[in-house]
GROMACS .gro file of C-alpha atoms in nm:
model
  201
    1MET     CA    1  -2.071  -1.248   2.788
    2VAL     CA    2  -1.959  -0.945   2.816
    3THR     CA    3  -1.744  -0.935   2.472
    4ILE     CA    4  -2.100  -1.093   2.332
    5LEU     CA    5  -2.271  -0.703   2.505
    6PHE     CA    6  -2.008  -0.507   2.404
    7ALA     CA    7  -2.022  -0.624   2.018
    8ILE     CA    8  -2.411  -0.605   2.015
    9ALA     CA    9  -2.399  -0.235   2.097
   10ALA     CA   10  -2.113  -0.149   1.911
   11TYR     CA   11  -2.384  -0.288   1.618
   12LEU     CA   12  -2.677  -0.091   1.707
   13ILE     CA   13  -2.432   0.227   1.749
   14GLY     CA   14  -2.306   0.136   1.403
   15SER     CA   15  -2.692   0.134   1.246
   16ILE     CA   16  -2.718   0.504   1.297
   17SER     CA   17  -2.657   0.605   0.968
   18PHE     CA   18  -2.575   0.990   1.022
   19ALA     CA   19  -2.680   1.037   0.596
   20VAL     CA   20  -2.998   0.967   0.630
   21VAL     CA   21  -3.043   1.096   1.003
   22VAL     CA   22  -2.814   1.471   0.887
   23SER     CA   23  -3.034   1.484   0.552
   24LYS     CA   24  -3.351   1.460   0.710
   25LEU     CA   25  -3.259   1.708   0.966
   26PHE     CA   26  -3.128   1.990   0.693
   27GLY     CA   27  -3.415   1.895   0.479
   28LEU     CA   28  -3.281   1.727   0.225
   29SER     CA   29  -3.347   1.412  -0.017
   30ASP     CA   30  -3.310   1.074   0.096
   31PRO     CA   31  -2.939   0.996   0.023
   32ARG     CA   32  -3.039   0.623  -0.113
   33THR     CA   33  -3.309   0.807  -0.348
   34TYR     CA   34  -2.997   1.008  -0.550
   35GLY     CA   35  -2.682   0.987  -0.716
   36SER     CA   36  -2.472   0.624  -0.608
   37ARG     CA   37  -2.801   0.570  -0.315
   38ASN     CA   38  -2.477   0.508  -0.026
   39PRO     CA   39  -2.600   0.659   0.220
   40GLY     CA   40  -2.236   0.802   0.341
   41ALA     CA   41  -2.091   1.128   0.318
   42THR     CA   42  -1.981   1.169  -0.043
   43ASN     CA   43  -2.343   1.075  -0.199
   44VAL     CA   44  -2.471   1.393   0.052
   45LEU     CA   45  -2.203   1.570  -0.093
   46ARG     CA   46  -2.334   1.575  -0.415
   47SER     CA   47  -2.661   1.754  -0.243
   48GLY     CA   48  -2.455   2.034  -0.324
   49ASN     CA   49  -2.464   2.139   0.114
   50LYS     CA   50  -2.157   2.119   0.208
   51ALA     CA   51  -2.246   2.152   0.588
   52ALA     CA   52  -2.473   1.867   0.599
   53ALA     CA   53  -2.193   1.623   0.380
   54VAL     CA   54  -1.924   1.763   0.686
   55LEU     CA   55  -2.145   1.640   0.970
   56THR     CA   56  -2.225   1.291   0.807
   57LEU     CA   57  -1.855   1.248   0.756
   58ILE     CA   58  -1.797   1.348   1.152
   59GLY     CA   59  -2.087   1.123   1.306
   60ASP     CA   60  -1.997   0.803   1.106
   61GLY     CA   61  -1.651   0.851   1.148
   62PHE     CA   62  -1.726   0.952   1.559
   63LYS     CA   63  -1.990   0.599   1.606
   64GLY     CA   64  -1.658   0.360   1.493
   65TRP     CA   65  -1.415   0.540   1.734
   66LEU     CA   66  -1.667   0.568   2.002
   67ALA     CA   67  -1.701   0.198   2.024
   68VAL     CA   68  -1.394   0.079   2.012
   69TRP     CA   69  -1.302   0.367   2.274
   70LEU     CA   70  -1.592   0.236   2.515
   71ALA     CA   71  -1.456  -0.143   2.414
   72GLN     CA   72  -1.089   0.009   2.559
   73ARG     CA   73  -1.200   0.180   2.834
   74TYR     CA   74  -1.426  -0.045   3.002
   75GLY     CA   75  -1.390  -0.435   2.861
   76PRO     CA   76  -1.062  -0.436   3.046
   77GLN     CA   77  -1.247  -0.373   3.329
   78PHE     CA   78  -1.473  -0.698   3.284
   79GLY     CA   79  -1.206  -0.931   3.135
   80MET     CA   80  -1.174  -0.833   2.751
   81GLU     CA   81  -0.872  -0.897   2.574
   82ASP     CA   82  -0.749  -0.775   2.246
   83GLY     CA   83  -0.949  -1.059   2.059
   84GLY     CA   84  -1.300  -0.896   2.184
   85ILE     CA   85  -1.211  -0.527   2.125
   86ALA     CA   86  -1.121  -0.678   1.754
   87LEU     CA   87  -1.501  -0.811   1.789
   88VAL     CA   88  -1.614  -0.475   1.870
   89ALA     CA   89  -1.477  -0.298   1.621
   90ILE     CA   90  -1.622  -0.555   1.362
   91ALA     CA   91  -1.923  -0.536   1.532
   92VAL     CA   92  -1.970  -0.140   1.480
   93PHE     CA   93  -1.867  -0.166   1.109
   94LEU     CA   94  -2.101  -0.401   1.042
   95GLY     CA   95  -2.424  -0.237   1.175
   96HIS     CA   96  -2.283   0.037   0.983
   97LEU     CA   97  -2.314  -0.164   0.620
   98TRP     CA   98  -2.623  -0.325   0.753
   99PRO     CA   99  -2.846  -0.119   0.992
  100VAL     CA  100  -3.082  -0.242   1.175
  101TYR     CA  101  -3.282   0.043   1.235
  102PHE     CA  102  -3.277   0.101   0.802
  103ARG     CA  103  -3.406  -0.292   0.740
  104PHE     CA  104  -3.020  -0.355   0.649
  105VAL     CA  105  -2.961  -0.133   0.375
  106GLY     CA  106  -2.647   0.095   0.479
  107GLY     CA  107  -2.347   0.268   0.374
  108LYS     CA  108  -2.001   0.130   0.211
  109GLY     CA  109  -1.835   0.217   0.542
  110VAL     CA  110  -1.529   0.441   0.480
  111ALA     CA  111  -1.550   0.700   0.736
  112THR     CA  112  -1.709   0.446   0.993
  113ALA     CA  113  -1.360   0.258   0.933
  114LEU     CA  114  -1.166   0.523   0.948
  115GLY     CA  115  -1.338   0.615   1.298
  116VAL     CA  116  -1.254   0.263   1.385
  117LEU     CA  117  -0.894   0.247   1.314
  118LEU     CA  118  -0.837   0.597   1.468
  119GLY     CA  119  -0.989   0.441   1.763
  120ILE     CA  120  -0.761   0.118   1.748
  121ASN     CA  121  -0.450   0.385   1.720
  122PRO     CA  122  -0.450   0.722   1.616
  123TRP     CA  123  -0.097   0.645   1.388
  124LEU     CA  124  -0.302   0.326   1.223
  125GLY     CA  125  -0.572   0.580   1.148
  126LEU     CA  126  -0.361   0.862   1.052
  127ALA     CA  127  -0.160   0.676   0.807
  128THR     CA  128  -0.497   0.519   0.611
  129LEU     CA  129  -0.623   0.863   0.593
  130VAL     CA  130  -0.293   1.031   0.445
  131THR     CA  131  -0.350   0.755   0.193
  132TRP     CA  132  -0.676   0.820   0.110
  133LEU     CA  133  -0.602   1.185   0.115
  134VAL     CA  134  -0.327   1.151  -0.155
  135VAL     CA  135  -0.531   0.913  -0.427
  136ALA     CA  136  -0.835   1.153  -0.376
  137TYR     CA  137  -0.623   1.431  -0.454
  138ALA     CA  138  -0.423   1.319  -0.704
  139PHE     CA  139  -0.744   1.142  -0.927
  140ARG     CA  140  -1.054   1.284  -0.763
  141TYR     CA  141  -1.206   1.025  -0.700
  142SER     CA  142  -1.366   0.912  -0.369
  143SER     CA  143  -1.409   0.525  -0.401
  144LEU     CA  144  -1.058   0.453  -0.562
  145ALA     CA  145  -0.907   0.662  -0.264
  146ALA     CA  146  -1.130   0.433  -0.043
  147LEU     CA  147  -1.039   0.113  -0.243
  148ILE     CA  148  -0.631   0.199  -0.230
  149ALA     CA  149  -0.666   0.314   0.103
  150ALA     CA  150  -0.885  -0.038   0.182
  151ILE     CA  151  -0.587  -0.189   0.087
  152PHE     CA  152  -0.342  -0.033   0.277
  153ALA     CA  153  -0.454  -0.032   0.617
  154PRO     CA  154  -0.409  -0.431   0.675
  155PHE     CA  155  -0.048  -0.376   0.588
  156TYR     CA  156  -0.029  -0.008   0.806
  157SER     CA  157  -0.212  -0.265   1.084
  158GLY     CA  158   0.089  -0.567   1.046
  159LEU     CA  159   0.371  -0.299   1.062
  160LEU     CA  160   0.229  -0.135   1.379
  161PHE     CA  161   0.082  -0.478   1.616
  162GLY     CA  162   0.189  -0.800   1.385
  163VAL     CA  163  -0.027  -1.023   1.278
  164ASP     CA  164  -0.306  -1.039   1.499
  165ALA     CA  165  -0.633  -0.981   1.623
  166THR     CA  166  -0.609  -0.626   1.562
  167PHE     CA  167  -0.438  -0.750   1.184
  168PHE     CA  168  -0.724  -0.995   1.135
  169ALA     CA  169  -0.988  -0.709   1.224
  170VAL     CA  170  -0.879  -0.482   1.010
  171LEU     CA  171  -0.844  -0.692   0.688
  172ALA     CA  172  -1.195  -0.813   0.732
  173MET     CA  173  -1.318  -0.467   0.688
  174SER     CA  174  -1.091  -0.431   0.453
  175VAL     CA  175  -1.268  -0.722   0.248
  176LEU     CA  176  -1.586  -0.595   0.320
  177LEU     CA  177  -1.522  -0.251   0.258
  178VAL     CA  178  -1.380  -0.310  -0.086
  179TYR     CA  179  -1.665  -0.583  -0.189
  180ARG     CA  180  -1.934  -0.272  -0.089
  181HIS     CA  181  -1.722  -0.097  -0.366
  182ARG     CA  182  -1.793  -0.322  -0.595
  183GLN     CA  183  -2.012  -0.140  -0.832
  184ASN     CA  184  -1.759   0.145  -0.837
  185ILE     CA  185  -1.514  -0.088  -0.919
  186ALA     CA  186  -1.739  -0.134  -1.227
  187ASN     CA  187  -1.790   0.230  -1.290
  188LEU     CA  188  -1.422   0.335  -1.291
  189MET     CA  189  -1.325   0.063  -1.509
  190ALA     CA  190  -1.580   0.204  -1.733
  191GLY     CA  191  -1.457   0.546  -1.680
  192LYS     CA  192  -1.858   0.613  -1.526
  193GLU     CA  193  -1.693   0.661  -1.177
  194GLY     CA  194  -1.877   1.004  -1.112
  195ARG     CA  195  -1.563   1.240  -0.898
  196LEU     CA  196  -1.578   1.432  -0.636
  197GLY     CA  197  -1.798   1.745  -0.590
  198SER     CA  198  -1.976   1.655  -0.870
  199LYS     CA  199  -2.360   1.725  -0.794
  200LYS     CA  200  -2.659   1.473  -0.798
  201LYS     CA  201  -2.867   1.473  -1.115
   0.00000   0.00000   0.00000
């Protein structure tokens, strides 16, 4: 029961869409109405407001980290084991993808997934982040960087923890992240994907 309560709380935390909230605070257009129509930091950046994009990135990443940290910090007191923490990690990620506060229309989960990975283990998060940065710097495609980082994340998790509950949680997030980028994959193959820093149309 405690694990379920933690998972529900994690889902509700994940459902906070910082792209929408920050855009409203800055008086910007709803990120679901322009560019990729994705409520995430990369699309907010297309508005031309870098501060809003950075705050969105930090907020979405922080909520992923916070949910995992709360489970790790307080869960064991109520008998929660590693499997429960893995469930919390997936729950906060699902909250971002399908947020109850925004009619279940959410983002693709890159920043939140990173926050979750950093919460699980800083080295796991940093290895995945470095992968994203290298690919993004080389090719200037946020989606391509996210896809490659998502593919490598379970590999990093396996190296650090072996094949355990954490591995399967990371694998599930990676599969969902790739699924959410299916249109980006099509755009990349067609040469139509927008590059980092491009303005909204």
